[in-house]
Amino acid sequence: MHYLLKVESFSQLSELLSETTDKRCESMAFEAGGYKWKLVLYPVGDKARNGDGHVSLYLMIVETRTLPRGWTVHANFQFFVYDHVQDRFCTFEGSNAKVRCFHALKTELGFPRLLSLRDFKDPSKGYLVGDACVFGVQVLVQDYIENQECLSTSDPEDKPFSWNIQHFSEQNEEMIESESFMAGGLEWVVQLYPKGNPKTNFAGNLSMYLMLKDSTAKSILTCVKM
């Protein structure tokens, strides 16, 4: 599946996006391999991903709410930029590499430095002519896994646990513990070290742990440095 995004006024688009927070342009949604996608363009570079001074281009999977829990989509994709001088589409090294995996925590993949703005705006290169340019993408979805099972200890009926600590600044204990709560059929508590856990490298920082209430079971902890 090929999709093209034509920009009729690159300079005007860059100027308009400079006044926005994310400074990006998203294409209309298109379908490839049974999924919905968008092209995401940063005309003057995605600074958050070290793309300043470059054209940044990404492929984003959208409308994922209808996908099953734990979904993954494997796809090979290539980006193109139209060369008006040679009358052909040019791909760039690395943009047609290995198959990539999209999932709930990584819905957007691509290249923060697809092409330097210096080369892109060079008339001899043919990418930007009359302030117009064309970007494209080819998407090939790979169905590696036809059947899969997701195992989870979470219970749909589990509710978020909140802990209201009264007079926090007056707490003198090294560690304070919440009341127990149920999640995934197990009993848990939250342990909080207001001045940090002296047994770790986080002394002097607020430390928080999630612990199984049953002392015979292996505890699971997450330390938060704040």
mmCIF file with all atom_site columns, C-alpha atoms in Angstrom:
data_model
loop_
_atom_site.group_PDB
_atom_site.id
_atom_site.type_symbol
_atom_site.label_atom_id
_atom_site.label_alt_id
_atom_site.label_comp_id
_atom_site.label_asym_id
_atom_site.label_entity_id
_atom_site.label_seq_id
_atom_site.pdbx_PDB_ins_code
_atom_site.Cartn_x
_atom_site.Cartn_y
_atom_site.Cartn_z
_atom_site.occupancy
_atom_site.B_iso_or_equiv
_atom_site.pdbx_formal_charge
_atom_site.auth_seq_id
_atom_site.auth_comp_id
_atom_site.auth_asym_id
_atom_site.auth_atom_id
_atom_site.pdbx_PDB_model_num
ATOM 1   C CA . MET A 1 1   ? 0.000   0.000   0.000   1.00 0.00 ? 1   MET A CA 1
ATOM 2   C CA . HIS A 1 2   ? 1.374   3.396   -1.054  1.00 0.00 ? 2   HIS A CA 1
ATOM 3   C CA . TYR A 1 3   ? 0.180   6.669   0.437   1.00 0.00 ? 3   TYR A CA 1
ATOM 4   C CA . LEU A 1 4   ? 1.242   10.151  -0.673  1.00 0.00 ? 4   LEU A CA 1
ATOM 5   C CA . LEU A 1 5   ? 1.116   13.430  1.228   1.00 0.00 ? 5   LEU A CA 1
ATOM 6   C CA . LYS A 1 6   ? 1.470   16.532  -0.948  1.00 0.00 ? 6   LYS A CA 1
ATOM 7   C CA . VAL A 1 7   ? 2.438   19.830  0.683   1.00 0.00 ? 7   VAL A CA 1
ATOM 8   C CA . GLU A 1 8   ? 1.600   22.757  -1.584  1.00 0.00 ? 8   GLU A CA 1
ATOM 9   C CA . SER A 1 9   ? 3.355   25.406  0.539   1.00 0.00 ? 9   SER A CA 1
ATOM 10  C CA . PHE A 1 10  ? 6.123   24.017  2.732   1.00 0.00 ? 10  PHE A CA 1
ATOM 11  C CA . SER A 1 11  ? 7.154   27.434  4.065   1.00 0.00 ? 11  SER A CA 1
ATOM 12  C CA . GLN A 1 12  ? 3.596   28.368  5.017   1.00 0.00 ? 12  GLN A CA 1
ATOM 13  C CA . LEU A 1 13  ? 3.072   25.008  6.734   1.00 0.00 ? 13  LEU A CA 1
ATOM 14  C CA . SER A 1 14  ? 6.319   25.435  8.677   1.00 0.00 ? 14  SER A CA 1
ATOM 15  C CA . GLU A 1 15  ? 5.285   28.918  9.766   1.00 0.00 ? 15  GLU A CA 1
ATOM 16  C CA . LEU A 1 16  ? 1.839   27.796  10.894  1.00 0.00 ? 16  LEU A CA 1
ATOM 17  C CA . LEU A 1 17  ? 3.199   24.825  12.839  1.00 0.00 ? 17  LEU A CA 1
ATOM 18  C CA . SER A 1 18  ? 5.828   26.983  14.538  1.00 0.00 ? 18  SER A CA 1
ATOM 19  C CA . GLU A 1 19  ? 2.978   28.560  16.504  1.00 0.00 ? 19  GLU A CA 1
ATOM 20  C CA . THR A 1 20  ? 1.701   25.196  17.751  1.00 0.00 ? 20  THR A CA 1
ATOM 21  C CA . THR A 1 21  ? 2.912   23.159  20.712  1.00 0.00 ? 21  THR A CA 1
ATOM 22  C CA . ASP A 1 22  ? 3.919   19.924  18.986  1.00 0.00 ? 22  ASP A CA 1
ATOM 23  C CA . LYS A 1 23  ? 4.914   21.468  15.606  1.00 0.00 ? 23  LYS A CA 1
ATOM 24  C CA . ARG A 1 24  ? 3.744   18.473  13.636  1.00 0.00 ? 24  ARG A CA 1
ATOM 25  C CA . CYS A 1 25  ? 1.338   17.729  10.820  1.00 0.00 ? 25  CYS A CA 1
ATOM 26  C CA . GLU A 1 26  ? -0.707  14.542  10.599  1.00 0.00 ? 26  GLU A CA 1
ATOM 27  C CA . SER A 1 27  ? -2.105  13.227  7.331   1.00 0.00 ? 27  SER A CA 1
ATOM 28  C CA . MET A 1 28  ? -5.587  11.845  6.877   1.00 0.00 ? 28  MET A CA 1
ATOM 29  C CA . ALA A 1 29  ? -5.988  8.238   7.988   1.00 0.00 ? 29  ALA A CA 1
ATOM 30  C CA . PHE A 1 30  ? -5.416  5.555   5.351   1.00 0.00 ? 30  PHE A CA 1
ATOM 31  C CA . GLU A 1 31  ? -5.720  1.778   5.398   1.00 0.00 ? 31  GLU A CA 1
ATOM 32  C CA . ALA A 1 32  ? -2.968  -0.769  4.871   1.00 0.00 ? 32  ALA A CA 1
ATOM 33  C CA . GLY A 1 33  ? -2.978  -4.426  5.832   1.00 0.00 ? 33  GLY A CA 1
ATOM 34  C CA . GLY A 1 34  ? -6.330  -4.115  7.577   1.00 0.00 ? 34  GLY A CA 1
ATOM 35  C CA . TYR A 1 35  ? -5.134  -1.335  9.904   1.00 0.00 ? 35  TYR A CA 1
ATOM 36  C CA . LYS A 1 36  ? -5.456  2.452   9.920   1.00 0.00 ? 36  LYS A CA 1
ATOM 37  C CA . TRP A 1 37  ? -2.355  4.643   9.661   1.00 0.00 ? 37  TRP A CA 1
ATOM 38  C CA . LYS A 1 38  ? -1.239  8.254   9.405   1.00 0.00 ? 38  LYS A CA 1
ATOM 39  C CA . LEU A 1 39  ? 1.899   9.988   8.217   1.00 0.00 ? 39  LEU A CA 1
ATOM 40  C CA . VAL A 1 40  ? 3.315   12.394  10.785  1.00 0.00 ? 40  VAL A CA 1
ATOM 41  C CA . LEU A 1 41  ? 5.512   15.196  9.450   1.00 0.00 ? 41  LEU A CA 1
ATOM 42  C CA . TYR A 1 42  ? 7.719   17.653  11.334  1.00 0.00 ? 42  TYR A CA 1
ATOM 43  C CA . PRO A 1 43  ? 8.715   20.197  8.644   1.00 0.00 ? 43  PRO A CA 1
ATOM 44  C CA . VAL A 1 44  ? 11.496  21.762  10.725  1.00 0.00 ? 44  VAL A CA 1
ATOM 45  C CA . GLY A 1 45  ? 12.453  18.705  12.746  1.00 0.00 ? 45  GLY A CA 1
ATOM 46  C CA . ASP A 1 46  ? 11.336  16.811  15.815  1.00 0.00 ? 46  ASP A CA 1
ATOM 47  C CA . LYS A 1 47  ? 13.458  18.504  18.471  1.00 0.00 ? 47  LYS A CA 1
ATOM 48  C CA . ALA A 1 48  ? 12.270  16.153  21.207  1.00 0.00 ? 48  ALA A CA 1
ATOM 49  C CA . ARG A 1 49  ? 13.956  13.268  19.372  1.00 0.00 ? 49  ARG A CA 1
ATOM 50  C CA . ASN A 1 50  ? 17.075  15.142  18.298  1.00 0.00 ? 50  ASN A CA 1
ATOM 51  C CA . GLY A 1 51  ? 15.745  15.929  14.834  1.00 0.00 ? 51  GLY A CA 1
ATOM 52  C CA . ASP A 1 52  ? 16.378  19.663  14.875  1.00 0.00 ? 52  ASP A CA 1
ATOM 53  C CA . GLY A 1 53  ? 17.497  20.935  11.452  1.00 0.00 ? 53  GLY A CA 1
ATOM 54  C CA . HIS A 1 54  ? 16.004  17.955  9.633   1.00 0.00 ? 54  HIS A CA 1
ATOM 55  C CA . VAL A 1 55  ? 12.745  16.826  8.125   1.00 0.00 ? 55  VAL A CA 1
ATOM 56  C CA . SER A 1 56  ? 11.280  14.286  10.549  1.00 0.00 ? 56  SER A CA 1
ATOM 57  C CA . LEU A 1 57  ? 8.806   11.700  9.291   1.00 0.00 ? 57  LEU A CA 1
ATOM 58  C CA . TYR A 1 58  ? 6.925   8.969   11.163  1.00 0.00 ? 58  TYR A CA 1
ATOM 59  C CA . LEU A 1 59  ? 4.334   6.295   10.521  1.00 0.00 ? 59  LEU A CA 1
ATOM 60  C CA . MET A 1 60  ? 1.621   6.139   13.175  1.00 0.00 ? 60  MET A CA 1
ATOM 61  C CA . ILE A 1 61  ? -0.977  3.437   13.694  1.00 0.00 ? 61  ILE A CA 1
ATOM 62  C CA . VAL A 1 62  ? -4.368  4.879   14.659  1.00 0.00 ? 62  VAL A CA 1
ATOM 63  C CA . GLU A 1 63  ? -7.846  3.747   15.689  1.00 0.00 ? 63  GLU A CA 1
ATOM 64  C CA . THR A 1 64  ? -6.319  1.120   17.981  1.00 0.00 ? 64  THR A CA 1
ATOM 65  C CA . ARG A 1 65  ? -9.179  1.048   20.490  1.00 0.00 ? 65  ARG A CA 1
ATOM 66  C CA . THR A 1 66  ? -10.895 -1.641  18.451  1.00 0.00 ? 66  THR A CA 1
ATOM 67  C CA . LEU A 1 67  ? -7.824  -3.906  18.519  1.00 0.00 ? 67  LEU A CA 1
ATOM 68  C CA . PRO A 1 68  ? -7.652  -6.776  21.038  1.00 0.00 ? 68  PRO A CA 1
ATOM 69  C CA . ARG A 1 69  ? -5.892  -6.355  24.345  1.00 0.00 ? 69  ARG A CA 1
ATOM 70  C CA . GLY A 1 70  ? -2.130  -6.861  24.067  1.00 0.00 ? 70  GLY A CA 1
ATOM 71  C CA . TRP A 1 71  ? -2.150  -6.187  20.325  1.00 0.00 ? 71  TRP A CA 1
ATOM 72  C CA . THR A 1 72  ? 1.008   -6.002  18.232  1.00 0.00 ? 72  THR A CA 1
ATOM 73  C CA . VAL A 1 73  ? 1.317   -5.167  14.546  1.00 0.00 ? 73  VAL A CA 1
ATOM 74  C CA . HIS A 1 74  ? 4.487   -5.970  12.610  1.00 0.00 ? 74  HIS A CA 1
ATOM 75  C CA . ALA A 1 75  ? 5.087   -3.909  9.500   1.00 0.00 ? 75  ALA A CA 1
ATOM 76  C CA . ASN A 1 76  ? 7.805   -3.090  7.023   1.00 0.00 ? 76  ASN A CA 1
ATOM 77  C CA . PHE A 1 77  ? 7.611   0.469   5.742   1.00 0.00 ? 77  PHE A CA 1
ATOM 78  C CA . GLN A 1 78  ? 9.563   2.729   3.408   1.00 0.00 ? 78  GLN A CA 1
ATOM 79  C CA . PHE A 1 79  ? 9.451   6.498   3.237   1.00 0.00 ? 79  PHE A CA 1
ATOM 80  C CA . PHE A 1 80  ? 9.707   8.430   -0.023  1.00 0.00 ? 80  PHE A CA 1
ATOM 81  C CA . VAL A 1 81  ? 10.336  12.011  -1.084  1.00 0.00 ? 81  VAL A CA 1
ATOM 82  C CA . TYR A 1 82  ? 9.539   13.022  -4.643  1.00 0.00 ? 82  TYR A CA 1
ATOM 83  C CA . ASP A 1 83  ? 12.436  14.318  -6.752  1.00 0.00 ? 83  ASP A CA 1
ATOM 84  C CA . HIS A 1 84  ? 10.945  16.869  -9.179  1.00 0.00 ? 84  HIS A CA 1
ATOM 85  C CA . VAL A 1 85  ? 14.184  17.098  -11.169 1.00 0.00 ? 85  VAL A CA 1
ATOM 86  C CA . GLN A 1 86  ? 14.549  13.375  -11.837 1.00 0.00 ? 86  GLN A CA 1
ATOM 87  C CA . ASP A 1 87  ? 10.773  12.785  -11.849 1.00 0.00 ? 87  ASP A CA 1
ATOM 88  C CA . ARG A 1 88  ? 10.998  9.883   -9.418  1.00 0.00 ? 88  ARG A CA 1
ATOM 89  C CA . PHE A 1 89  ? 10.503  8.990   -5.792  1.00 0.00 ? 89  PHE A CA 1
ATOM 90  C CA . CYS A 1 90  ? 13.635  8.617   -3.700  1.00 0.00 ? 90  CYS A CA 1
ATOM 91  C CA . THR A 1 91  ? 13.996  6.372   -0.689  1.00 0.00 ? 91  THR A CA 1
ATOM 92  C CA . PHE A 1 92  ? 16.632  6.937   1.947   1.00 0.00 ? 92  PHE A CA 1
ATOM 93  C CA . GLU A 1 93  ? 19.096  4.546   3.519   1.00 0.00 ? 93  GLU A CA 1
ATOM 94  C CA . GLY A 1 94  ? 17.620  2.931   6.594   1.00 0.00 ? 94  GLY A CA 1
ATOM 95  C CA . SER A 1 95  ? 14.000  3.712   5.794   1.00 0.00 ? 95  SER A CA 1
ATOM 96  C CA . ASN A 1 96  ? 13.441  0.292   4.233   1.00 0.00 ? 96  ASN A CA 1
ATOM 97  C CA . ALA A 1 97  ? 15.226  -1.710  6.929   1.00 0.00 ? 97  ALA A CA 1
ATOM 98  C CA . LYS A 1 98  ? 13.897  -4.456  9.182   1.00 0.00 ? 98  LYS A CA 1
ATOM 99  C CA . VAL A 1 99  ? 10.301  -5.148  10.090  1.00 0.00 ? 99  VAL A CA 1
ATOM 100 C CA . ARG A 1 100 ? 9.184   -2.946  12.990  1.00 0.00 ? 100 ARG A CA 1
ATOM 101 C CA . CYS A 1 101 ? 6.744   -3.726  15.791  1.00 0.00 ? 101 CYS A CA 1
ATOM 102 C CA . PHE A 1 102 ? 3.907   -1.365  16.705  1.00 0.00 ? 102 PHE A CA 1
ATOM 103 C CA . HIS A 1 103 ? 2.132   -1.827  20.030  1.00 0.00 ? 103 HIS A CA 1
ATOM 104 C CA . ALA A 1 104 ? 0.210   0.170   22.644  1.00 0.00 ? 104 ALA A CA 1
ATOM 105 C CA . LEU A 1 105 ? 3.364   1.810   24.000  1.00 0.00 ? 105 LEU A CA 1
ATOM 106 C CA . LYS A 1 106 ? 4.909   2.420   20.574  1.00 0.00 ? 106 LYS A CA 1
ATOM 107 C CA . THR A 1 107 ? 2.266   3.580   18.117  1.00 0.00 ? 107 THR A CA 1
ATOM 108 C CA . GLU A 1 108 ? 4.618   5.853   16.157  1.00 0.00 ? 108 GLU A CA 1
ATOM 109 C CA . LEU A 1 109 ? 7.829   4.812   14.400  1.00 0.00 ? 109 LEU A CA 1
ATOM 110 C CA . GLY A 1 110 ? 10.014  6.560   11.879  1.00 0.00 ? 110 GLY A CA 1
ATOM 111 C CA . PHE A 1 111 ? 12.988  8.818   11.450  1.00 0.00 ? 111 PHE A CA 1
ATOM 112 C CA . PRO A 1 112 ? 13.688  12.074  13.271  1.00 0.00 ? 112 PRO A CA 1
ATOM 113 C CA . ARG A 1 113 ? 16.479  12.756  10.750  1.00 0.00 ? 113 ARG A CA 1
ATOM 114 C CA . LEU A 1 114 ? 15.080  11.555  7.468   1.00 0.00 ? 114 LEU A CA 1
ATOM 115 C CA . LEU A 1 115 ? 16.660  14.392  5.484   1.00 0.00 ? 115 LEU A CA 1
ATOM 116 C CA . SER A 1 116 ? 18.570  17.513  6.474   1.00 0.00 ? 116 SER A CA 1
ATOM 117 C CA . LEU A 1 117 ? 16.766  20.788  5.794   1.00 0.00 ? 117 LEU A CA 1
ATOM 118 C CA . ARG A 1 118 ? 19.844  22.035  3.939   1.00 0.00 ? 118 ARG A CA 1
ATOM 119 C CA . ASP A 1 119 ? 19.618  19.209  1.404   1.00 0.00 ? 119 ASP A CA 1
ATOM 120 C CA . PHE A 1 120 ? 15.841  19.314  1.343   1.00 0.00 ? 120 PHE A CA 1
ATOM 121 C CA . LYS A 1 121 ? 15.785  22.994  0.388   1.00 0.00 ? 121 LYS A CA 1
ATOM 122 C CA . ASP A 1 122 ? 18.645  22.707  -2.120  1.00 0.00 ? 122 ASP A CA 1
ATOM 123 C CA . PRO A 1 123 ? 17.030  23.385  -5.554  1.00 0.00 ? 123 PRO A CA 1
ATOM 124 C CA . SER A 1 124 ? 19.456  21.018  -7.277  1.00 0.00 ? 124 SER A CA 1
ATOM 125 C CA . LYS A 1 125 ? 18.153  18.106  -5.197  1.00 0.00 ? 125 LYS A CA 1
ATOM 126 C CA . GLY A 1 126 ? 14.626  18.563  -6.511  1.00 0.00 ? 126 GLY A CA 1
ATOM 127 C CA . TYR A 1 127 ? 12.789  17.821  -3.296  1.00 0.00 ? 127 TYR A CA 1
ATOM 128 C CA . LEU A 1 128 ? 11.323  21.289  -2.832  1.00 0.00 ? 128 LEU A CA 1
ATOM 129 C CA . VAL A 1 129 ? 10.253  23.034  -6.038  1.00 0.00 ? 129 VAL A CA 1
ATOM 130 C CA . GLY A 1 130 ? 7.978   26.063  -6.092  1.00 0.00 ? 130 GLY A CA 1
ATOM 131 C CA . ASP A 1 131 ? 7.629   25.584  -2.317  1.00 0.00 ? 131 ASP A CA 1
ATOM 132 C CA . ALA A 1 132 ? 5.839   22.280  -2.991  1.00 0.00 ? 132 ALA A CA 1
ATOM 133 C CA . CYS A 1 133 ? 6.917   18.784  -2.017  1.00 0.00 ? 133 CYS A CA 1
ATOM 134 C CA . VAL A 1 134 ? 5.531   15.264  -1.829  1.00 0.00 ? 134 VAL A CA 1
ATOM 135 C CA . PHE A 1 135 ? 6.167   12.667  0.863   1.00 0.00 ? 135 PHE A CA 1
ATOM 136 C CA . GLY A 1 136 ? 5.098   9.059   0.692   1.00 0.00 ? 136 GLY A CA 1
ATOM 137 C CA . VAL A 1 137 ? 5.122   5.770   2.521   1.00 0.00 ? 137 VAL A CA 1
ATOM 138 C CA . GLN A 1 138 ? 4.768   2.138   1.545   1.00 0.00 ? 138 GLN A CA 1
ATOM 139 C CA . VAL A 1 139 ? 3.381   -0.107  4.282   1.00 0.00 ? 139 VAL A CA 1
ATOM 140 C CA . LEU A 1 140 ? 3.511   -3.904  4.235   1.00 0.00 ? 140 LEU A CA 1
ATOM 141 C CA . VAL A 1 141 ? 1.963   -5.563  7.286   1.00 0.00 ? 141 VAL A CA 1
ATOM 142 C CA . GLN A 1 142 ? 3.497   -8.875  8.332   1.00 0.00 ? 142 GLN A CA 1
ATOM 143 C CA . ASP A 1 143 ? 1.158   -11.337 10.037  1.00 0.00 ? 143 ASP A CA 1
ATOM 144 C CA . TYR A 1 144 ? 3.648   -13.336 12.059  1.00 0.00 ? 144 TYR A CA 1
ATOM 145 C CA . ILE A 1 145 ? 1.234   -14.605 14.716  1.00 0.00 ? 145 ILE A CA 1
ATOM 146 C CA . GLU A 1 146 ? -2.234  -15.749 13.718  1.00 0.00 ? 146 GLU A CA 1
ATOM 147 C CA . ASN A 1 147 ? -3.194  -17.074 17.173  1.00 0.00 ? 147 ASN A CA 1
ATOM 148 C CA . GLN A 1 148 ? -2.047  -15.642 20.443  1.00 0.00 ? 148 GLN A CA 1
ATOM 149 C CA . GLU A 1 149 ? -3.073  -15.693 24.078  1.00 0.00 ? 149 GLU A CA 1
ATOM 150 C CA . CYS A 1 150 ? -2.597  -12.970 26.638  1.00 0.00 ? 150 CYS A CA 1
ATOM 151 C CA . LEU A 1 151 ? -2.182  -14.017 30.270  1.00 0.00 ? 151 LEU A CA 1
ATOM 152 C CA . SER A 1 152 ? -2.771  -11.381 32.919  1.00 0.00 ? 152 SER A CA 1
ATOM 153 C CA . THR A 1 153 ? -3.236  -11.347 36.674  1.00 0.00 ? 153 THR A CA 1
ATOM 154 C CA . SER A 1 154 ? -5.378  -8.232  36.494  1.00 0.00 ? 154 SER A CA 1
ATOM 155 C CA . ASP A 1 155 ? -9.070  -8.453  37.213  1.00 0.00 ? 155 ASP A CA 1
ATOM 156 C CA . PRO A 1 156 ? -11.458 -6.262  35.170  1.00 0.00 ? 156 PRO A CA 1
ATOM 157 C CA . GLU A 1 157 ? -13.264 -5.557  38.444  1.00 0.00 ? 157 GLU A CA 1
ATOM 158 C CA . ASP A 1 158 ? -10.119 -4.315  40.216  1.00 0.00 ? 158 ASP A CA 1
ATOM 159 C CA . LYS A 1 159 ? -10.376 -0.654  41.096  1.00 0.00 ? 159 LYS A CA 1
ATOM 160 C CA . PRO A 1 160 ? -7.520  1.862   41.409  1.00 0.00 ? 160 PRO A CA 1
ATOM 161 C CA . PHE A 1 161 ? -6.218  2.156   44.969  1.00 0.00 ? 161 PHE A CA 1
ATOM 162 C CA . SER A 1 162 ? -5.779  5.600   46.484  1.00 0.00 ? 162 SER A CA 1
ATOM 163 C CA . TRP A 1 163 ? -4.063  6.404   49.775  1.00 0.00 ? 163 TRP A CA 1
ATOM 164 C CA . ASN A 1 164 ? -4.682  9.690   51.532  1.00 0.00 ? 164 ASN A CA 1
ATOM 165 C CA . ILE A 1 165 ? -1.869  10.455  53.998  1.00 0.00 ? 165 ILE A CA 1
ATOM 166 C CA . GLN A 1 166 ? -2.875  13.012  56.607  1.00 0.00 ? 166 GLN A CA 1
ATOM 167 C CA . HIS A 1 167 ? -0.266  15.494  57.921  1.00 0.00 ? 167 HIS A CA 1
ATOM 168 C CA . PHE A 1 168 ? 2.491   14.132  55.714  1.00 0.00 ? 168 PHE A CA 1
ATOM 169 C CA . SER A 1 169 ? 5.018   16.773  56.756  1.00 0.00 ? 169 SER A CA 1
ATOM 170 C CA . GLU A 1 170 ? 4.621   15.691  60.378  1.00 0.00 ? 170 GLU A CA 1
ATOM 171 C CA . GLN A 1 171 ? 5.462   12.051  59.730  1.00 0.00 ? 171 GLN A CA 1
ATOM 172 C CA . ASN A 1 172 ? 8.549   11.011  61.697  1.00 0.00 ? 172 ASN A CA 1
ATOM 173 C CA . GLU A 1 173 ? 8.509   7.268   60.979  1.00 0.00 ? 173 GLU A CA 1
ATOM 174 C CA . GLU A 1 174 ? 11.181  5.887   58.673  1.00 0.00 ? 174 GLU A CA 1
ATOM 175 C CA . MET A 1 175 ? 8.496   3.897   56.837  1.00 0.00 ? 175 MET A CA 1
ATOM 176 C CA . ILE A 1 176 ? 4.711   4.117   56.774  1.00 0.00 ? 176 ILE A CA 1
ATOM 177 C CA . GLU A 1 177 ? 2.407   1.485   55.331  1.00 0.00 ? 177 GLU A CA 1
ATOM 178 C CA . SER A 1 178 ? -1.004  1.776   53.733  1.00 0.00 ? 178 SER A CA 1
ATOM 179 C CA . GLU A 1 179 ? -4.000  -0.344  54.510  1.00 0.00 ? 179 GLU A CA 1
ATOM 180 C CA . SER A 1 180 ? -4.168  -3.519  52.454  1.00 0.00 ? 180 SER A CA 1
ATOM 181 C CA . PHE A 1 181 ? -6.144  -3.768  49.226  1.00 0.00 ? 181 PHE A CA 1
ATOM 182 C CA . MET A 1 182 ? -7.042  -6.503  46.741  1.00 0.00 ? 182 MET A CA 1
ATOM 183 C CA . ALA A 1 183 ? -5.855  -6.663  43.119  1.00 0.00 ? 183 ALA A CA 1
ATOM 184 C CA . GLY A 1 184 ? -5.645  -9.666  40.841  1.00 0.00 ? 184 GLY A CA 1
ATOM 185 C CA . GLY A 1 185 ? -6.939  -11.877 43.629  1.00 0.00 ? 185 GLY A CA 1
ATOM 186 C CA . LEU A 1 186 ? -3.983  -10.983 45.866  1.00 0.00 ? 186 LEU A CA 1
ATOM 187 C CA . GLU A 1 187 ? -3.621  -8.732  48.891  1.00 0.00 ? 187 GLU A CA 1
ATOM 188 C CA . TRP A 1 188 ? -1.194  -5.797  48.601  1.00 0.00 ? 188 TRP A CA 1
ATOM 189 C CA . VAL A 1 189 ? 0.121   -2.848  50.591  1.00 0.00 ? 189 VAL A CA 1
ATOM 190 C CA . VAL A 1 190 ? 2.055   0.272   49.665  1.00 0.00 ? 190 VAL A CA 1
ATOM 191 C CA . GLN A 1 191 ? 5.120   1.133   51.727  1.00 0.00 ? 191 GLN A CA 1
ATOM 192 C CA . LEU A 1 192 ? 6.370   4.706   51.732  1.00 0.00 ? 192 LEU A CA 1
ATOM 193 C CA . TYR A 1 193 ? 9.714   6.054   52.963  1.00 0.00 ? 193 TYR A CA 1
ATOM 194 C CA . PRO A 1 194 ? 9.239   9.858   53.291  1.00 0.00 ? 194 PRO A CA 1
ATOM 195 C CA . LYS A 1 195 ? 12.991  10.472  53.508  1.00 0.00 ? 195 LYS A CA 1
ATOM 196 C CA . GLY A 1 196 ? 14.083  7.582   51.341  1.00 0.00 ? 196 GLY A CA 1
ATOM 197 C CA . ASN A 1 197 ? 14.960  3.972   52.045  1.00 0.00 ? 197 ASN A CA 1
ATOM 198 C CA . PRO A 1 198 ? 18.323  4.015   53.872  1.00 0.00 ? 198 PRO A CA 1
ATOM 199 C CA . LYS A 1 199 ? 19.045  0.504   52.587  1.00 0.00 ? 199 LYS A CA 1
ATOM 200 C CA . THR A 1 200 ? 19.121  1.672   48.965  1.00 0.00 ? 200 THR A CA 1
ATOM 201 C CA . ASN A 1 201 ? 20.839  4.316   46.840  1.00 0.00 ? 201 ASN A CA 1
ATOM 202 C CA . PHE A 1 202 ? 17.688  6.446   47.037  1.00 0.00 ? 202 PHE A CA 1
ATOM 203 C CA . ALA A 1 203 ? 18.296  7.759   50.544  1.00 0.00 ? 203 ALA A CA 1
ATOM 204 C CA . GLY A 1 204 ? 17.172  11.364  50.680  1.00 0.00 ? 204 GLY A CA 1
ATOM 205 C CA . ASN A 1 205 ? 14.502  10.787  48.046  1.00 0.00 ? 205 ASN A CA 1
ATOM 206 C CA . LEU A 1 206 ? 10.874  9.855   48.491  1.00 0.00 ? 206 LEU A CA 1
ATOM 207 C CA . SER A 1 207 ? 10.715  6.076   47.930  1.00 0.00 ? 207 SER A CA 1
ATOM 208 C CA . MET A 1 208 ? 7.600   3.992   47.384  1.00 0.00 ? 208 MET A CA 1
ATOM 209 C CA . TYR A 1 209 ? 7.172   0.225   47.134  1.00 0.00 ? 209 TYR A CA 1
ATOM 210 C CA . LEU A 1 210 ? 4.366   -2.128  46.183  1.00 0.00 ? 210 LEU A CA 1
ATOM 211 C CA . MET A 1 211 ? 4.453   -5.248  48.378  1.00 0.00 ? 211 MET A CA 1
ATOM 212 C CA . LEU A 1 212 ? 2.486   -8.464  48.630  1.00 0.00 ? 212 LEU A CA 1
ATOM 213 C CA . LYS A 1 213 ? 0.788   -8.624  52.017  1.00 0.00 ? 213 LYS A CA 1
ATOM 214 C CA . ASP A 1 214 ? 1.448   -12.363 52.290  1.00 0.00 ? 214 ASP A CA 1
ATOM 215 C CA . SER A 1 215 ? 4.958   -12.569 53.730  1.00 0.00 ? 215 SER A CA 1
ATOM 216 C CA . THR A 1 216 ? 5.406   -16.073 52.366  1.00 0.00 ? 216 THR A CA 1
ATOM 217 C CA . ALA A 1 217 ? 4.992   -14.903 48.815  1.00 0.00 ? 217 ALA A CA 1
ATOM 218 C CA . LYS A 1 218 ? 7.719   -13.210 46.833  1.00 0.00 ? 218 LYS A CA 1
ATOM 219 C CA . SER A 1 219 ? 7.373   -9.460  47.025  1.00 0.00 ? 219 SER A CA 1
ATOM 220 C CA . ILE A 1 220 ? 7.193   -7.325  43.923  1.00 0.00 ? 220 ILE A CA 1
ATOM 221 C CA . LEU A 1 221 ? 8.572   -3.842  44.333  1.00 0.00 ? 221 LEU A CA 1
ATOM 222 C CA . THR A 1 222 ? 8.801   -0.715  42.288  1.00 0.00 ? 222 THR A CA 1
ATOM 223 C CA . CYS A 1 223 ? 11.003  2.092   43.546  1.00 0.00 ? 223 CYS A CA 1
ATOM 224 C CA . VAL A 1 224 ? 10.143  5.627   42.570  1.00 0.00 ? 224 VAL A CA 1
ATOM 225 C CA . LYS A 1 225 ? 12.776  8.339   42.934  1.00 0.00 ? 225 LYS A CA 1
ATOM 226 C CA . MET A 1 226 ? 11.137  11.722  43.310  1.00 0.00 ? 226 MET A CA 1
#
